Amino acid sequence: MIRRTLLASATAFSLLATAAIPAKAEVSIMYAEWLASLVEPGIAAYEKETGDKVNAIKLPGAGYDQRIALDLSAGTASDVVQMDSFMVSELASSGYLMPLDEKAAAWDQYQYYMKGLLEVASYDGHVYALPTDTDVRMLWYSISNFQKAGIATPWQPKTWADVLAAAQKLKDAGVEYAFQIPAGTKQGEAATMQGFYMALLGADKPDDDRNRLLNRKTGQWIGDSPALRRTLDLYHQVYVDKKLTPADLNYATDPGAAVRQALADGKLGILASGSWEDACLWDCNGVNLPSREERDKLVGWTPWPGSGEPGAKATTNISGGWTIGVNAKAANPDAAFKLVTTIFDVANFKAWTLANHRMAVRTDISESPEYMADPYLAKATALAADTTGRDTVPGYQTVSALVQQATSDILDGASVDDVIKTYHDALVDEFGADKVITYQ
């Protein structure tokens, strides 16, 4: 259903893409503007080494996922494409990406990639993209607003109730956005990953994947469960029942920028987000960042606590990350892969990882003295010891969009019962009744 809608919109987007890519370009690349500090030095190095011109298409971060999916499906995407890791399996299964195994095996730096992170960018036993970074997720909080509300720091909530209680104190102290948890379709995958799935993983005991979107053993999507209902109820408490936070940041033209501006303006209390915020709260390109000491005085972070339900995990985490791959229709696959490896050459890749406080995906970077000496990276990386990944199988993009719509319906005031029914029925419509299960 959603896939058909996306494909129906591809024509309009493909016209834009066709106009943007000159026919004579030796190799072309599409990337989100926030990745410019990794991609653009690689482009410069490639052009210097080869003498060939790269057609670089830098796009806004908002809506980037949809643009890439539509352009690939329409056959108008660039030769090299950046994509979120959750997209790889579906794009590869549709024949839009080129498998990289054979070419990568001949590259001397390929050996350093962590196997588990390559699996996230794989489909049917083949690697289709190389990861730029990985991440973990946590709750960030404004230290000044916690002081204003009389909440002790460092803050270490043990249950969702602790988080809601702190948010209520923040609201009572006049903090406008007491607990910003991403919601709605405008937030895209952020609504699924930074908020919904993080809560879902701690909403019930993990037996039989009761705390996930997919039963990974049977391959069935979970249409109704106590965990889904508890997670939606958490959103309902934040946005409807307790009105802890207005919903408007979720509808901003650039939700990420709006959230960070709210923090800068002293209006934000708690933010559900990820490890990248150590740079992105100021500048995602790692430029003009405050010192480590200044940042630590402004914000703190803590792991996402579980719900407190019997058998639920004490803390939760889920990891994703972005990747760069090659279009299956690339005019010159060798040149396209050469551009990829130039971007990921260790000197460029390591400099970007450290400057942006990103979690490394290669051992030649993660085991370097410079990486190990960064106190933030050391602590954040430790959270990855107990993390999981998204359900990176064909169909996940559709399910993620349904999750985003479910949170949007909550923002509109719909009841949990009504949202669950709509979600369940949409899964059945998309995948068939035999592919959807219910947990009591």
Coordinates of C-alpha atoms in Angstrom, one line a residue:
M1 CA 0.0 0.0 0.0
I2 CA 2.6 2.5 1.1
R3 CA 5.1 1.2 -1.5
R4 CA 2.6 1.7 -4.2
T5 CA 2.0 5.3 -3.0
L6 CA 5.7 6.0 -3.1
L7 CA 6.2 4.6 -6.5
A8 CA 3.2 6.6 -7.8
S9 CA 5.1 9.7 -6.6
A10 CA 8.4 8.7 -8.3
T11 CA 7.7 10.4 -11.6
A12 CA 7.7 13.9 -10.1
F13 CA 10.9 13.3 -8.2
S14 CA 12.6 11.6 -11.1
L15 CA 12.1 14.7 -13.3
L16 CA 14.1 16.7 -10.7
A17 CA 16.8 14.1 -10.5
T18 CA 17.1 13.8 -14.3
A19 CA 17.6 17.6 -14.5
A20 CA 20.2 17.5 -11.8
I21 CA 22.5 14.8 -13.3
P22 CA 24.3 15.8 -16.5
A23 CA 24.6 13.0 -19.0
K24 CA 28.3 13.5 -19.5
A25 CA 29.3 13.1 -15.8
E26 CA 31.9 10.4 -15.2
V27 CA 30.5 9.5 -11.9
S28 CA 27.7 11.0 -9.8
I29 CA 26.8 10.9 -6.1
M30 CA 23.8 11.9 -4.0
Y31 CA 24.2 12.6 -0.3
A32 CA 22.5 14.5 2.5
E33 CA 24.0 17.8 3.4
W34 CA 24.9 16.8 6.9
L35 CA 27.3 14.2 5.5
A36 CA 29.2 16.8 3.5
S37 CA 32.2 16.9 5.7
L38 CA 32.9 13.2 5.0
V39 CA 31.8 13.1 1.3
E40 CA 33.3 16.3 -0.1
P41 CA 36.9 15.8 0.9
G42 CA 36.6 12.3 -0.6
I43 CA 35.3 13.8 -3.8
A44 CA 38.2 16.3 -4.0
A45 CA 40.7 13.5 -3.5
Y46 CA 39.0 11.4 -6.2
E47 CA 39.0 14.3 -8.7
K48 CA 42.7 15.1 -7.9
E49 CA 43.8 11.4 -8.3
T50 CA 41.7 10.5 -11.4
G51 CA 41.3 13.9 -13.2
D52 CA 37.6 13.1 -13.6
K53 CA 34.8 15.4 -12.5
V54 CA 32.3 14.1 -9.9
N55 CA 28.7 15.3 -10.2
A56 CA 27.9 15.9 -6.6
I57 CA 24.2 16.3 -5.6
K58 CA 23.8 17.5 -2.1
L59 CA 20.3 17.3 -0.8
P60 CA 18.5 18.5 2.4
G61 CA 18.4 16.0 5.2
A62 CA 14.6 16.4 5.6
G63 CA 12.9 13.9 3.3
Y64 CA 16.2 12.5 2.1
D65 CA 15.2 8.8 2.6
Q66 CA 12.1 9.2 0.4
R67 CA 14.0 11.0 -2.3
I68 CA 16.6 8.2 -2.6
A69 CA 14.0 5.4 -2.6
L70 CA 12.0 7.1 -5.3
D71 CA 14.9 8.0 -7.5
L72 CA 16.3 4.5 -7.4
S73 CA 12.9 3.0 -8.2
A74 CA 12.5 5.4 -11.1
G75 CA 16.0 4.6 -12.4
T76 CA 17.1 8.3 -12.1
A77 CA 19.4 8.0 -9.0
S78 CA 23.1 8.9 -9.1
D79 CA 25.8 6.2 -9.5
V80 CA 26.7 6.4 -5.8
V81 CA 24.0 6.9 -3.2
Q82 CA 24.0 7.4 0.6
M83 CA 21.1 5.6 2.3
D84 CA 20.0 4.7 5.8
S85 CA 21.0 1.2 6.7
F86 CA 17.4 0.1 7.2
M87 CA 16.8 0.7 3.5
V88 CA 19.5 -1.6 2.2
S89 CA 17.7 -4.9 2.3
E90 CA 14.6 -3.7 0.5
L91 CA 16.5 -1.7 -2.1
A92 CA 18.8 -4.7 -2.7
S93 CA 15.9 -7.1 -3.0
S94 CA 14.3 -4.9 -5.6
G95 CA 17.5 -5.0 -7.7
Y96 CA 18.4 -1.3 -7.2
L97 CA 21.9 -1.8 -5.6
M98 CA 25.0 -3.5 -6.9
P99 CA 26.6 -6.2 -4.6
L100 CA 30.0 -5.0 -3.4
D101 CA 31.6 -8.2 -2.2
E102 CA 33.8 -8.9 -5.2
K103 CA 35.1 -5.4 -5.6
A104 CA 35.5 -4.8 -1.8
A105 CA 37.5 -8.0 -1.3
A106 CA 40.3 -6.5 -3.5
W107 CA 40.4 -3.3 -1.3
D108 CA 43.0 -3.4 1.4
Q109 CA 40.9 -1.5 4.0
Y110 CA 37.8 -3.7 3.7
Q111 CA 39.2 -6.2 6.2
Y112 CA 38.8 -3.6 9.1
Y113 CA 35.0 -3.3 8.8
M114 CA 33.2 -4.9 11.8
K115 CA 31.4 -8.0 10.6
G116 CA 28.1 -7.3 12.4
L117 CA 27.8 -3.8 10.8
L118 CA 28.4 -5.2 7.4
E119 CA 25.6 -7.7 8.0
V120 CA 23.3 -4.7 8.6
A121 CA 24.2 -3.5 5.1
S122 CA 23.7 -6.9 3.6
Y123 CA 20.9 -8.9 1.9
D124 CA 20.8 -12.6 1.0
G125 CA 24.4 -13.1 1.9
H126 CA 25.9 -10.2 0.0
V127 CA 27.1 -6.8 1.1
Y128 CA 25.4 -4.0 -0.8
A129 CA 26.8 -0.9 1.0
L130 CA 29.5 0.2 3.4
P131 CA 28.5 1.8 6.7
T132 CA 29.6 5.4 7.5
D133 CA 29.0 5.0 11.2
T134 CA 26.8 3.3 13.8
D135 CA 25.1 4.7 16.8
V136 CA 23.3 4.1 20.0
R137 CA 20.3 5.9 21.5
M138 CA 19.7 7.6 24.8
L139 CA 17.9 10.4 26.6
W140 CA 19.6 13.8 26.5
Y141 CA 18.8 16.4 29.0
S142 CA 19.4 20.1 29.7
I143 CA 21.4 20.5 32.9
S144 CA 20.3 24.1 33.4
N145 CA 16.6 23.2 33.1
F146 CA 17.1 20.2 35.5
Q147 CA 18.6 22.6 38.0
K148 CA 15.6 24.9 37.5
A149 CA 13.2 22.0 38.2
G150 CA 15.1 20.8 41.2
I151 CA 16.1 17.5 39.6
A152 CA 19.5 16.1 40.6
T153 CA 22.2 15.4 38.0
P154 CA 23.6 13.1 36.8
W155 CA 20.1 11.8 36.1
Q156 CA 19.6 8.1 36.1
P157 CA 15.9 7.1 35.6
K158 CA 15.1 3.5 36.2
T159 CA 11.6 3.3 34.6
W160 CA 9.3 5.2 32.3
A161 CA 7.5 6.5 35.4
D162 CA 10.8 8.2 36.5
V163 CA 11.0 9.9 33.1
L164 CA 7.4 11.1 33.2
A165 CA 7.9 12.3 36.7
A166 CA 10.9 14.3 35.7
A167 CA 9.1 15.7 32.7
Q168 CA 6.2 16.8 34.9
K169 CA 8.6 18.7 37.2
L170 CA 10.2 20.3 34.1
K171 CA 6.8 21.4 32.9
D172 CA 5.8 22.7 36.3
A173 CA 9.0 24.7 36.3
G174 CA 8.0 26.4 33.0
V175 CA 10.1 24.3 30.5
E176 CA 8.0 24.4 27.3
Y177 CA 9.2 21.1 25.8
A178 CA 9.6 18.9 28.9
F179 CA 10.0 15.6 27.1
Q180 CA 10.5 15.7 23.3
I181 CA 10.0 12.2 21.9
P182 CA 9.9 12.1 18.1
A183 CA 6.5 11.4 16.7
G184 CA 4.6 11.7 13.4
T185 CA 5.3 11.1 9.7
K186 CA 7.3 14.3 9.3
Q187 CA 9.9 12.9 11.7
G188 CA 10.3 9.9 9.5
E189 CA 12.6 7.1 10.7
A190 CA 13.4 9.2 13.8
A191 CA 9.9 8.6 15.1
T192 CA 10.4 4.9 14.7
M193 CA 14.0 4.6 16.0
Q194 CA 14.7 7.4 18.5
G195 CA 11.3 7.0 20.2
F196 CA 9.0 4.2 19.4
Y197 CA 11.4 1.2 19.0
M198 CA 13.5 2.3 22.0
A199 CA 10.4 2.3 24.2
L200 CA 9.0 -0.9 22.6
L201 CA 12.2 -2.9 23.4
G202 CA 11.6 -2.2 27.1
A203 CA 7.8 -2.5 27.2
D204 CA 7.6 -6.2 27.7
K205 CA 9.8 -9.2 28.3
P206 CA 11.8 -10.1 25.2
D207 CA 10.7 -13.8 25.0
D208 CA 9.4 -14.7 21.5
D209 CA 10.2 -11.1 20.4
R210 CA 7.2 -9.8 22.4
N211 CA 9.0 -6.4 22.6
R212 CA 9.6 -6.0 18.8
L213 CA 7.8 -5.2 15.6
L214 CA 8.7 -8.5 14.0
N215 CA 8.8 -12.1 15.3
R216 CA 12.2 -12.8 13.8
K217 CA 11.8 -16.6 14.1
T218 CA 8.5 -16.9 12.2
G219 CA 8.9 -13.8 10.0
Q220 CA 5.5 -12.4 11.1
W221 CA 4.8 -8.8 11.9
I222 CA 3.2 -8.2 15.3
G223 CA -0.1 -6.4 14.8
D224 CA -1.2 -6.2 18.4
S225 CA 0.6 -6.8 21.7
P226 CA 0.9 -5.5 25.3
A227 CA 4.3 -4.0 24.3
L228 CA 2.8 -2.1 21.3
R229 CA -0.1 -0.8 23.5
R230 CA 2.2 0.3 26.3
T231 CA 4.4 2.1 23.9
L232 CA 1.5 3.9 22.3
D233 CA 0.2 4.7 25.8
L234 CA 3.5 6.3 26.7
Y235 CA 3.1 8.6 23.6
H236 CA -0.5 9.3 24.7
Q237 CA 0.6 10.3 28.2
V238 CA 3.3 12.6 26.9
Y239 CA 1.3 14.4 24.2
V240 CA -2.4 14.0 25.2
D241 CA -3.1 13.0 28.8
K242 CA -0.4 14.9 30.6
K243 CA 0.4 17.4 27.8
L244 CA 4.1 17.4 28.8
T245 CA 5.2 18.7 25.4
P246 CA 3.5 20.5 22.5
A247 CA 3.5 18.5 19.3
D248 CA 4.7 21.4 17.0
L249 CA 8.4 20.5 16.9
N250 CA 7.4 17.2 15.1
Y251 CA 5.8 19.3 12.3
A252 CA 8.6 21.7 11.8
T253 CA 10.1 22.1 8.3
D254 CA 13.3 20.6 9.8
P255 CA 12.4 18.8 13.0
G256 CA 16.0 18.2 14.0
A257 CA 16.9 21.9 13.6
A258 CA 13.8 23.0 15.5
V259 CA 14.6 20.7 18.4
R260 CA 18.2 21.9 18.6
Q261 CA 17.0 25.5 18.5
A262 CA 14.6 24.8 21.3
L263 CA 17.5 23.5 23.4
A264 CA 19.6 26.6 22.5
D265 CA 16.7 28.8 23.6
G266 CA 16.4 27.0 27.0
K267 CA 13.0 25.6 26.1
L268 CA 13.9 21.8 26.1
G269 CA 14.1 19.5 29.0
I270 CA 14.5 15.9 27.8
L271 CA 15.2 14.7 24.3
A272 CA 14.9 11.1 23.0
S273 CA 17.7 10.9 20.4
G274 CA 21.1 9.3 19.6
S275 CA 24.8 9.4 20.1
W276 CA 25.3 11.8 17.2
E277 CA 23.8 14.7 19.2
D278 CA 27.2 15.2 21.0
A279 CA 28.0 17.1 17.8
C280 CA 24.6 17.7 16.2
L281 CA 23.2 19.7 19.1
W282 CA 25.6 22.3 17.9
D283 CA 26.7 21.4 14.4
C284 CA 26.4 18.0 12.7
N285 CA 29.4 18.7 10.6
G286 CA 31.6 19.1 13.7
V287 CA 32.4 22.7 12.9
N288 CA 32.8 25.3 15.7
L289 CA 31.8 22.9 18.5
P290 CA 32.0 24.0 22.1
S291 CA 34.8 22.4 24.1
R292 CA 34.2 19.1 25.8
E293 CA 33.9 20.9 29.1
E294 CA 31.4 23.4 27.8
R295 CA 29.2 20.7 26.3
D296 CA 29.3 18.6 29.5
K297 CA 28.0 21.7 31.4
L298 CA 25.1 22.2 29.0
V299 CA 23.8 18.7 28.5
G300 CA 23.9 15.2 30.0
W301 CA 22.7 11.9 28.8
T302 CA 21.4 8.7 30.3
P303 CA 20.4 5.2 28.9
W304 CA 16.7 4.7 28.0
P305 CA 15.1 2.9 30.9
G306 CA 12.7 0.0 30.5
S307 CA 9.1 0.3 31.4
G308 CA 9.4 -1.4 34.8
E309 CA 7.1 -4.2 33.7
P310 CA 8.1 -7.7 35.1
G311 CA 10.7 -9.3 32.9
A312 CA 11.3 -6.2 30.8
K313 CA 14.9 -5.1 30.2
A314 CA 16.3 -2.5 32.6
T315 CA 17.7 -0.4 29.8
T316 CA 17.3 -0.6 26.0
N317 CA 19.2 0.3 22.9
I318 CA 18.9 -0.1 19.2
S319 CA 21.6 0.7 16.6
G320 CA 21.4 1.8 13.0
G321 CA 23.6 4.0 11.0
W322 CA 24.0 5.3 7.4
T323 CA 25.7 3.6 4.5
I324 CA 27.0 4.4 1.0
G325 CA 26.4 2.0 -1.9
V326 CA 26.5 1.8 -5.7
N327 CA 23.5 2.0 -8.0
A328 CA 22.9 -1.2 -9.9
K329 CA 22.5 0.9 -13.0
A330 CA 25.8 2.9 -12.5
A331 CA 27.3 3.7 -15.9
N332 CA 30.8 2.9 -14.7
P333 CA 30.7 0.6 -11.7
D334 CA 34.5 0.6 -11.3
A335 CA 34.6 4.4 -11.1
A336 CA 31.6 4.4 -8.8
F337 CA 33.3 2.0 -6.4
K338 CA 36.6 3.9 -6.6
L339 CA 34.7 7.0 -5.4
V340 CA 33.3 5.0 -2.5
T341 CA 36.7 3.7 -1.4
T342 CA 38.2 7.2 -1.7
I343 CA 35.6 8.6 0.6
F344 CA 36.2 5.8 3.0
D345 CA 40.0 6.0 2.8
V346 CA 41.3 5.8 6.4
A347 CA 42.7 9.3 6.7
N348 CA 39.5 11.0 5.6
F349 CA 37.2 8.5 7.4
K350 CA 39.1 8.7 10.7
A351 CA 39.2 12.5 10.7
W352 CA 35.5 12.7 10.1
T353 CA 34.7 10.0 12.7
L354 CA 36.7 11.9 15.4
A355 CA 35.6 15.4 14.5
N356 CA 31.9 14.4 14.6
H357 CA 32.1 12.1 17.6
R358 CA 30.7 9.2 15.6
M359 CA 30.8 5.6 16.7
A360 CA 33.4 3.8 14.5
V361 CA 32.6 0.9 12.2
R362 CA 36.1 -0.1 11.5
T363 CA 38.7 -1.5 13.9
D364 CA 41.6 0.5 12.4
I365 CA 39.7 3.6 13.7
S366 CA 38.0 2.2 16.9
E367 CA 41.3 0.9 18.2
S368 CA 43.3 4.0 17.4
P369 CA 44.7 6.0 20.4
E370 CA 42.8 9.1 19.3
Y371 CA 39.4 7.3 19.3
M372 CA 40.1 5.5 22.7
A373 CA 41.2 8.8 24.2
D374 CA 37.8 10.5 23.6
P375 CA 35.8 10.1 26.9
Y376 CA 32.4 10.5 25.2
L377 CA 33.1 8.0 22.5
A378 CA 34.4 5.5 25.1
K379 CA 31.2 5.8 27.2
A380 CA 28.7 5.9 24.3
T381 CA 30.4 2.9 22.6
A382 CA 30.0 0.9 25.8
L383 CA 26.2 1.1 25.3
A384 CA 26.6 -0.9 22.1
A385 CA 27.5 -4.0 24.2
D386 CA 23.8 -4.5 24.8
T387 CA 22.1 -3.3 21.6
T388 CA 20.1 -4.7 18.8
G389 CA 19.2 -3.7 15.3
R390 CA 16.1 -2.9 13.3
D391 CA 14.3 -5.6 11.4
T392 CA 16.3 -5.1 8.3
V393 CA 14.2 -7.3 6.0
P394 CA 12.1 -6.4 3.0
G395 CA 8.9 -4.8 4.3
Y396 CA 10.5 -2.9 7.2
Q397 CA 10.2 0.4 5.4
T398 CA 6.4 -0.1 5.1
V399 CA 6.1 -1.1 8.7
S400 CA 8.2 1.8 9.9
A401 CA 5.9 4.2 7.9
L402 CA 2.9 2.6 9.6
V403 CA 4.5 3.1 13.0
Q404 CA 5.1 6.8 12.2
Q405 CA 1.5 7.1 11.2
A406 CA 0.4 5.5 14.4
T407 CA 2.3 8.0 16.5
S408 CA 0.9 10.8 14.3
D409 CA -2.6 9.5 15.1
I410 CA -1.7 9.7 18.8
L411 CA -0.7 13.3 18.3
D412 CA -4.1 13.9 16.8
G413 CA -5.7 12.6 19.9
A414 CA -6.8 9.1 18.7
S415 CA -7.2 6.4 21.4
V416 CA -4.7 3.6 21.7
D417 CA -7.4 1.0 20.8
D418 CA -8.2 2.8 17.6
V419 CA -4.6 3.2 16.6
I420 CA -3.8 -0.4 17.3
K421 CA -6.8 -1.5 15.1
T422 CA -5.7 0.7 12.3
Y423 CA -2.1 -0.5 12.5
H424 CA -3.1 -4.2 12.6
D425 CA -5.5 -3.9 9.7
A426 CA -2.9 -2.0 7.6
L427 CA -0.4 -4.8 8.2
V428 CA -2.9 -7.4 7.1
D429 CA -3.7 -5.4 4.0
E430 CA -0.1 -5.0 3.1
F431 CA 1.3 -8.5 4.0
G432 CA -1.7 -10.8 4.4
A433 CA -3.3 -12.2 7.5
D434 CA -0.9 -15.2 7.7
K435 CA 2.0 -12.7 8.1
V436 CA 0.6 -10.9 11.1
I437 CA 0.3 -12.2 14.6
T438 CA -1.2 -11.0 17.9
Y439 CA 0.2 -11.4 21.4
Q440 CA -2.1 -11.4 24.4

